[in-house]
């Protein structure tokens, strides 16, 4: 198996057409067909179902598409890590960041970090804490800027004092806009869209001495963007930290803090007992000393 064949395979997946894929790869159609056939022979399975008008991935082809994407990303990263820049600090760090005031943290860190060398770069992955931890566990990310709490038995943690407060985003055109603060009574009156992290729901019930049946839960979200569109329609309210709303303020919406106030701090995490490339290790030390 070669990376060249995997790249050809992924190009066919993207185009859904051998002729168009061959044009993009600047090779002949028979040559591309031969590469796909060689892959099918090597893996002992059919990768595409072919008809006169189009080709479609088989189940095995879909699995290879996922793995090939991962392998080519790893190949690119390995090349970047092995480049020697005459002793100059060089390389790439891969960082996940939740949508909260952590956006300001990661911006400050990266802007200062990148000033140390023109050969430094980054990959920034925006997601919720669940996805970020999964990507760290699978070694696709080096670090993650997350909200506490964090499983300290599993991750090394650099804590920060930067905090965010919990609240509910509502549409100004609804009756929910009448609340000056979101207390226990208000929570029971507003249909809620919650973050999908189960710990958030448990905290919510604990904070206000509520049972789940006291709440009207419409659904869950991993990132607020699409859920906020539903809030604008007046469907209900979105439970989130203020920072995740502040990055996309909308004059038709309003963030109302919980009462009593509930705040959460941020931290930078990495997988325990995992060695990182030199550049990433230096970034970790830099963050810890800041």
mmCIF file of C-alpha atoms in Angstrom:
data_model
loop_
_atom_site.group_PDB
_atom_site.id
_atom_site.type_symbol
_atom_site.label_atom_id
_atom_site.label_comp_id
_atom_site.label_asym_id
_atom_site.label_seq_id
_atom_site.Cartn_x
_atom_site.Cartn_y
_atom_site.Cartn_z
ATOM 1 C CA UNK A 1 0.000 0.000 0.000
ATOM 2 C CA UNK A 2 1.299 3.462 -0.851
ATOM 3 C CA UNK A 3 0.243 6.947 0.142
ATOM 4 C CA UNK A 4 -0.032 7.741 -3.575
ATOM 5 C CA UNK A 5 -2.739 5.097 -3.996
ATOM 6 C CA UNK A 6 -4.545 6.257 -0.885
ATOM 7 C CA UNK A 7 -4.554 9.839 -2.182
ATOM 8 C CA UNK A 8 -5.942 8.583 -5.494
ATOM 9 C CA UNK A 9 -8.636 6.611 -3.657
ATOM 10 C CA UNK A 10 -9.687 9.645 -1.590
ATOM 11 C CA UNK A 11 -9.846 11.807 -4.708
ATOM 12 C CA UNK A 12 -12.261 9.325 -6.286
ATOM 13 C CA UNK A 13 -14.323 9.380 -3.070
ATOM 14 C CA UNK A 14 -14.554 13.168 -3.228
ATOM 15 C CA UNK A 15 -15.394 13.325 -6.929
ATOM 16 C CA UNK A 16 -17.643 10.278 -7.164
ATOM 17 C CA UNK A 17 -16.362 9.925 -10.689
ATOM 18 C CA UNK A 18 -13.225 8.230 -12.066
ATOM 19 C CA UNK A 19 -12.858 10.559 -15.050
ATOM 20 C CA UNK A 20 -13.049 13.738 -12.960
ATOM 21 C CA UNK A 21 -10.709 12.304 -10.323
ATOM 22 C CA UNK A 22 -8.151 11.371 -13.001
ATOM 23 C CA UNK A 23 -8.246 14.948 -14.318
ATOM 24 C CA UNK A 24 -7.579 16.362 -10.842
ATOM 25 C CA UNK A 25 -4.715 13.923 -10.293
ATOM 26 C CA UNK A 26 -3.278 14.617 -13.779
ATOM 27 C CA UNK A 27 -3.179 10.931 -14.698
ATOM 28 C CA UNK A 28 -5.070 8.844 -17.227
ATOM 29 C CA UNK A 29 -8.338 7.175 -16.360
ATOM 30 C CA UNK A 30 -6.922 3.634 -16.940
ATOM 31 C CA UNK A 31 -3.981 4.427 -14.629
ATOM 32 C CA UNK A 32 -6.331 5.568 -11.872
ATOM 33 C CA UNK A 33 -8.595 2.564 -12.355
ATOM 34 C CA UNK A 34 -5.548 0.321 -12.049
ATOM 35 C CA UNK A 35 -4.535 1.939 -8.746
ATOM 36 C CA UNK A 36 -8.003 1.376 -7.303
ATOM 37 C CA UNK A 37 -7.970 -2.238 -8.494
ATOM 38 C CA UNK A 38 -4.573 -2.753 -6.860
ATOM 39 C CA UNK A 39 -5.947 -1.430 -3.580
ATOM 40 C CA UNK A 40 -8.957 -3.747 -3.835
ATOM 41 C CA UNK A 41 -6.662 -6.694 -4.471
ATOM 42 C CA UNK A 42 -4.397 -5.720 -1.592
ATOM 43 C CA UNK A 43 -7.274 -5.406 0.886
ATOM 44 C CA UNK A 44 -9.241 -8.315 -0.546
ATOM 45 C CA UNK A 45 -12.509 -6.414 -0.915
ATOM 46 C CA UNK A 46 -14.516 -4.269 -3.307
ATOM 47 C CA UNK A 47 -14.199 -0.555 -2.489
ATOM 48 C CA UNK A 48 -16.736 0.856 -4.953
ATOM 49 C CA UNK A 49 -20.032 -0.246 -6.427
ATOM 50 C CA UNK A 50 -19.878 0.824 -10.049
ATOM 51 C CA UNK A 51 -22.778 1.705 -12.342
ATOM 52 C CA UNK A 52 -22.861 3.380 -15.730
ATOM 53 C CA UNK A 53 -23.572 6.796 -14.217
ATOM 54 C CA UNK A 54 -21.731 6.823 -10.906
ATOM 55 C CA UNK A 55 -19.712 4.942 -8.363
ATOM 56 C CA UNK A 56 -20.566 4.561 -4.686
ATOM 57 C CA UNK A 57 -18.516 3.455 -1.710
ATOM 58 C CA UNK A 58 -19.124 0.004 -0.324
ATOM 59 C CA UNK A 59 -19.126 -0.499 3.447
ATOM 60 C CA UNK A 60 -15.463 -1.563 3.245
ATOM 61 C CA UNK A 61 -14.731 1.435 1.052
ATOM 62 C CA UNK A 62 -16.250 3.745 3.617
ATOM 63 C CA UNK A 63 -14.042 2.230 6.341
ATOM 64 C CA UNK A 64 -10.952 2.700 4.181
ATOM 65 C CA UNK A 65 -11.967 6.307 3.489
ATOM 66 C CA UNK A 66 -11.937 7.023 7.240
ATOM 67 C CA UNK A 67 -8.601 5.266 7.812
ATOM 68 C CA UNK A 68 -6.947 6.687 4.709
ATOM 69 C CA UNK A 69 -7.823 10.212 5.816
ATOM 70 C CA UNK A 70 -6.261 9.534 9.215
ATOM 71 C CA UNK A 71 -3.124 7.997 7.679
ATOM 72 C CA UNK A 72 -2.552 10.868 5.272
ATOM 73 C CA UNK A 73 -3.015 13.397 8.071
ATOM 74 C CA UNK A 74 -0.464 11.461 10.127
ATOM 75 C CA UNK A 75 1.926 11.358 7.176
ATOM 76 C CA UNK A 76 1.711 15.132 6.773
ATOM 77 C CA UNK A 77 2.221 15.733 10.469
ATOM 78 C CA UNK A 78 5.202 13.373 10.588
ATOM 79 C CA UNK A 79 6.859 15.212 7.713
ATOM 80 C CA UNK A 80 6.367 18.517 9.504
ATOM 81 C CA UNK A 81 7.777 17.143 12.755
ATOM 82 C CA UNK A 82 10.871 15.669 11.116
ATOM 83 C CA UNK A 83 11.844 18.837 9.295
ATOM 84 C CA UNK A 84 14.983 20.398 10.707
ATOM 85 C CA UNK A 85 15.096 24.170 10.608
ATOM 86 C CA UNK A 86 18.803 24.754 11.335
ATOM 87 C CA UNK A 87 18.254 24.634 15.078
ATOM 88 C CA UNK A 88 15.396 27.142 14.944
ATOM 89 C CA UNK A 89 12.252 26.359 16.905
ATOM 90 C CA UNK A 90 9.874 24.774 14.399
ATOM 91 C CA UNK A 91 6.843 22.523 14.206
ATOM 92 C CA UNK A 92 3.102 22.383 14.669
ATOM 93 C CA UNK A 93 0.916 22.065 17.761
ATOM 94 C CA UNK A 94 -2.589 20.622 17.561
ATOM 95 C CA UNK A 95 -5.009 22.172 20.023
ATOM 96 C CA UNK A 96 -8.687 21.687 20.746
ATOM 97 C CA UNK A 97 -10.712 24.488 22.286
ATOM 98 C CA UNK A 98 -14.227 24.645 23.689
ATOM 99 C CA UNK A 99 -16.416 27.594 22.751
ATOM 100 C CA UNK A 100 -16.187 29.794 25.842
ATOM 101 C CA UNK A 101 -13.849 32.443 27.213
ATOM 102 C CA UNK A 102 -11.177 29.850 26.458
ATOM 103 C CA UNK A 103 -11.169 31.363 22.972
ATOM 104 C CA UNK A 104 -9.429 34.385 24.461
ATOM 105 C CA UNK A 105 -6.947 32.165 26.289
ATOM 106 C CA UNK A 106 -5.956 30.190 23.224
ATOM 107 C CA UNK A 107 -5.681 33.388 21.176
ATOM 108 C CA UNK A 108 -3.327 34.969 23.708
ATOM 109 C CA UNK A 109 -1.188 31.854 24.019
ATOM 110 C CA UNK A 110 -0.886 31.205 20.311
ATOM 111 C CA UNK A 111 -0.189 34.825 19.369
ATOM 112 C CA UNK A 112 2.678 34.986 21.879
ATOM 113 C CA UNK A 113 3.907 31.496 21.023
ATOM 114 C CA UNK A 114 4.024 32.120 17.265
ATOM 115 C CA UNK A 115 6.181 35.216 17.784
ATOM 116 C CA UNK A 116 9.077 32.985 18.900
ATOM 117 C CA UNK A 117 9.717 31.623 15.418
ATOM 118 C CA UNK A 118 8.430 31.991 11.875
ATOM 119 C CA UNK A 119 8.508 28.201 11.569
ATOM 120 C CA UNK A 120 5.855 27.574 14.204
ATOM 121 C CA UNK A 121 2.273 26.830 13.254
ATOM 122 C CA UNK A 122 -0.889 25.365 14.751
ATOM 123 C CA UNK A 123 -4.019 23.348 14.064
ATOM 124 C CA UNK A 124 -7.057 24.575 16.013
ATOM 125 C CA UNK A 125 -10.030 22.268 16.507
ATOM 126 C CA UNK A 126 -13.269 23.748 17.876
ATOM 127 C CA UNK A 127 -15.551 21.293 19.657
ATOM 128 C CA UNK A 128 -17.155 20.493 22.969
ATOM 129 C CA UNK A 129 -15.182 18.928 25.805
ATOM 130 C CA UNK A 130 -16.324 15.399 24.958
ATOM 131 C CA UNK A 131 -14.980 15.556 21.416
ATOM 132 C CA UNK A 132 -11.757 17.250 22.473
ATOM 133 C CA UNK A 133 -10.982 14.592 25.076
ATOM 134 C CA UNK A 134 -11.756 11.851 22.551
ATOM 135 C CA UNK A 135 -9.380 13.411 20.029
ATOM 136 C CA UNK A 136 -6.680 13.668 22.699
ATOM 137 C CA UNK A 137 -7.259 10.027 23.698
ATOM 138 C CA UNK A 138 -6.896 8.970 20.053
ATOM 139 C CA UNK A 139 -3.725 11.083 19.653
ATOM 140 C CA UNK A 140 -5.231 13.390 17.030
ATOM 141 C CA UNK A 141 -4.792 16.403 19.326
ATOM 142 C CA UNK A 142 -1.891 17.285 21.600
ATOM 143 C CA UNK A 143 -3.809 19.518 24.002
ATOM 144 C CA UNK A 144 -7.241 20.830 24.822
ATOM 145 C CA UNK A 145 -8.511 24.048 26.384
ATOM 146 C CA UNK A 146 -11.515 22.778 28.343
ATOM 147 C CA UNK A 147 -13.930 23.612 31.120
ATOM 148 C CA UNK A 148 -13.507 21.989 34.502
ATOM 149 C CA UNK A 149 -14.002 19.410 35.938
ATOM 150 C CA UNK A 150 -11.428 17.144 34.266
ATOM 151 C CA UNK A 151 -10.543 13.537 35.023
ATOM 152 C CA UNK A 152 -7.147 14.164 36.639
ATOM 153 C CA UNK A 153 -6.367 10.439 36.731
ATOM 154 C CA UNK A 154 -6.419 10.445 32.942
ATOM 155 C CA UNK A 155 -5.055 13.871 32.008
ATOM 156 C CA UNK A 156 -2.305 16.239 33.071
ATOM 157 C CA UNK A 157 -3.845 19.627 33.787
ATOM 158 C CA UNK A 158 -2.686 23.253 33.756
ATOM 159 C CA UNK A 159 -5.413 25.258 35.548
ATOM 160 C CA UNK A 160 -6.288 28.874 34.735
ATOM 161 C CA UNK A 161 -8.122 31.486 36.739
ATOM 162 C CA UNK A 162 -10.181 32.568 33.735
ATOM 163 C CA UNK A 163 -13.780 31.714 34.567
ATOM 164 C CA UNK A 164 -17.106 31.698 32.777
ATOM 165 C CA UNK A 165 -20.616 31.904 34.190
ATOM 166 C CA UNK A 166 -23.543 29.676 33.344
ATOM 167 C CA UNK A 167 -26.792 31.100 32.079
ATOM 168 C CA UNK A 168 -29.582 30.719 29.542
ATOM 169 C CA UNK A 169 -29.818 32.434 26.155
ATOM 170 C CA UNK A 170 -33.377 33.397 25.226
ATOM 171 C CA UNK A 171 -35.077 35.282 22.428
ATOM 172 C CA UNK A 172 -35.981 38.880 23.288
ATOM 173 C CA UNK A 173 -39.297 38.366 21.533
ATOM 174 C CA UNK A 174 -40.483 35.684 23.980
ATOM 175 C CA UNK A 175 -41.953 35.791 27.456
ATOM 176 C CA UNK A 176 -38.692 34.295 28.732
ATOM 177 C CA UNK A 177 -37.070 37.709 28.208
ATOM 178 C CA UNK A 178 -38.952 38.992 31.278
ATOM 179 C CA UNK A 179 -36.550 37.260 33.659
ATOM 180 C CA UNK A 180 -33.830 39.393 35.236
ATOM 181 C CA UNK A 181 -32.078 36.197 36.322
ATOM 182 C CA UNK A 182 -32.602 32.479 35.890
ATOM 183 C CA UNK A 183 -33.526 31.000 39.237
ATOM 184 C CA UNK A 184 -35.157 27.701 40.108
ATOM 185 C CA UNK A 185 -38.641 28.817 39.072
ATOM 186 C CA UNK A 186 -37.473 30.201 35.756
ATOM 187 C CA UNK A 187 -35.614 26.985 34.943
ATOM 188 C CA UNK A 188 -38.788 24.992 35.408
ATOM 189 C CA UNK A 189 -40.706 27.381 33.115
ATOM 190 C CA UNK A 190 -38.289 27.560 30.183
ATOM 191 C CA UNK A 191 -38.009 24.649 27.711
ATOM 192 C CA UNK A 192 -34.276 23.972 27.645
ATOM 193 C CA UNK A 193 -31.649 22.932 25.128
ATOM 194 C CA UNK A 194 -28.723 21.575 27.150
ATOM 195 C CA UNK A 195 -25.072 20.795 26.424
ATOM 196 C CA UNK A 196 -24.796 17.077 25.766
ATOM 197 C CA UNK A 197 -22.243 16.507 28.527
ATOM 198 C CA UNK A 198 -24.147 14.464 31.129
ATOM 199 C CA UNK A 199 -22.277 16.117 33.984
ATOM 200 C CA UNK A 200 -23.921 19.451 33.135
ATOM 201 C CA UNK A 201 -27.392 18.037 33.706
ATOM 202 C CA UNK A 202 -26.303 16.466 36.980
ATOM 203 C CA UNK A 203 -24.846 19.785 38.138
ATOM 204 C CA UNK A 204 -27.999 21.626 37.127
ATOM 205 C CA UNK A 205 -30.172 19.303 39.202
ATOM 206 C CA UNK A 206 -27.782 19.611 42.135
ATOM 207 C CA UNK A 207 -27.475 23.403 41.973
ATOM 208 C CA UNK A 208 -31.237 23.939 42.151
ATOM 209 C CA UNK A 209 -32.361 20.821 44.040
ATOM 210 C CA UNK A 210 -34.320 19.660 41.019
ATOM 211 C CA UNK A 211 -35.315 16.295 39.648
ATOM 212 C CA UNK A 212 -35.063 15.723 35.906
ATOM 213 C CA UNK A 213 -38.862 15.545 35.627
ATOM 214 C CA UNK A 214 -38.993 19.138 36.951
ATOM 215 C CA UNK A 215 -37.241 20.294 33.779
ATOM 216 C CA UNK A 216 -38.609 20.442 30.276
ATOM 217 C CA UNK A 217 -35.655 19.357 28.173
ATOM 218 C CA UNK A 218 -36.164 19.870 24.443
ATOM 219 C CA UNK A 219 -32.825 18.442 23.389
ATOM 220 C CA UNK A 220 -29.040 18.604 23.577
ATOM 221 C CA UNK A 221 -26.259 20.276 21.615
ATOM 222 C CA UNK A 222 -22.500 19.900 21.244
ATOM 223 C CA UNK A 223 -21.880 23.446 19.942
ATOM 224 C CA UNK A 224 -24.336 26.354 20.292
ATOM 225 C CA UNK A 225 -24.324 27.605 16.699
ATOM 226 C CA UNK A 226 -27.304 25.673 15.314
ATOM 227 C CA UNK A 227 -29.121 25.535 18.642
ATOM 228 C CA UNK A 228 -29.124 29.343 18.812
ATOM 229 C CA UNK A 229 -31.083 29.433 15.544
ATOM 230 C CA UNK A 230 -33.793 27.459 17.318
ATOM 231 C CA UNK A 231 -33.701 29.877 20.259
ATOM 232 C CA UNK A 232 -34.258 32.806 17.872
ATOM 233 C CA UNK A 233 -37.451 31.082 16.726
ATOM 234 C CA UNK A 234 -38.674 31.237 20.322
ATOM 235 C CA UNK A 235 -38.615 27.489 20.877
ATOM 236 C CA UNK A 236 -36.930 27.723 24.260
ATOM 237 C CA UNK A 237 -33.693 28.673 25.959
ATOM 238 C CA UNK A 238 -30.124 27.492 25.500
ATOM 239 C CA UNK A 239 -28.129 26.622 28.616
ATOM 240 C CA UNK A 240 -24.486 27.546 28.095
ATOM 241 C CA UNK A 241 -21.571 29.503 29.506
ATOM 242 C CA UNK A 242 -21.557 33.191 28.658
ATOM 243 C CA UNK A 243 -18.385 32.953 26.610
ATOM 244 C CA UNK A 244 -19.897 30.528 24.114
ATOM 245 C CA UNK A 245 -22.636 33.066 23.392
ATOM 246 C CA UNK A 246 -20.343 36.109 23.507
ATOM 247 C CA UNK A 247 -18.345 34.878 20.494
ATOM 248 C CA UNK A 248 -21.512 35.158 18.392
ATOM 249 C CA UNK A 249 -23.694 37.886 20.002
ATOM 250 C CA UNK A 250 -27.056 38.560 18.412
ATOM 251 C CA UNK A 251 -29.264 41.625 19.087
ATOM 252 C CA UNK A 252 -32.345 39.387 18.978
ATOM 253 C CA UNK A 253 -31.004 37.220 21.791
ATOM 254 C CA UNK A 254 -30.140 37.785 25.431
ATOM 255 C CA UNK A 255 -27.915 35.922 27.882
ATOM 256 C CA UNK A 256 -29.392 35.724 31.408
ATOM 257 C CA UNK A 257 -27.137 34.460 34.193
ATOM 258 C CA UNK A 258 -28.162 31.734 36.624
ATOM 259 C CA UNK A 259 -29.022 32.762 40.175
ATOM 260 C CA UNK A 260 -27.349 31.916 42.450
ATOM 261 C CA UNK A 261 -24.414 32.517 40.144
ATOM 262 C CA UNK A 262 -22.578 29.452 38.912
ATOM 263 C CA UNK A 263 -19.102 29.796 37.446
ATOM 264 C CA UNK A 264 -16.632 27.374 35.935
ATOM 265 C CA UNK A 265 -12.873 27.685 35.352
ATOM 266 C CA UNK A 266 -10.752 26.672 32.396
ATOM 267 C CA UNK A 267 -7.727 24.452 32.026
ATOM 268 C CA UNK A 268 -5.312 23.091 29.455
ATOM 269 C CA UNK A 269 -5.110 19.293 29.361
ATOM 270 C CA UNK A 270 -2.997 16.582 27.771
ATOM 271 C CA UNK A 271 -3.037 12.795 27.911
ATOM 272 C CA UNK A 272 -1.067 11.328 30.807
ATOM 273 C CA UNK A 273 2.088 9.310 30.090
ATOM 274 C CA UNK A 274 2.185 10.307 26.432
ATOM 275 C CA UNK A 275 5.320 11.792 24.901
ATOM 276 C CA UNK A 276 4.727 14.588 22.426
ATOM 277 C CA UNK A 277 6.938 16.046 19.693
ATOM 278 C CA UNK A 278 9.537 18.499 20.933
ATOM 279 C CA UNK A 279 7.603 21.564 19.773
ATOM 280 C CA UNK A 280 4.456 20.421 21.584
ATOM 281 C CA UNK A 281 6.401 19.647 24.766
ATOM 282 C CA UNK A 282 7.854 23.152 24.688
ATOM 283 C CA UNK A 283 4.382 24.625 24.240
ATOM 284 C CA UNK A 284 3.179 22.673 27.294
ATOM 285 C CA UNK A 285 6.026 24.060 29.384
ATOM 286 C CA UNK A 286 5.324 27.540 28.044
ATOM 287 C CA UNK A 287 1.650 27.295 29.016
ATOM 288 C CA UNK A 288 2.512 25.979 32.457
ATOM 289 C CA UNK A 289 4.879 28.870 33.158
ATOM 290 C CA UNK A 290 2.535 31.591 31.909
#
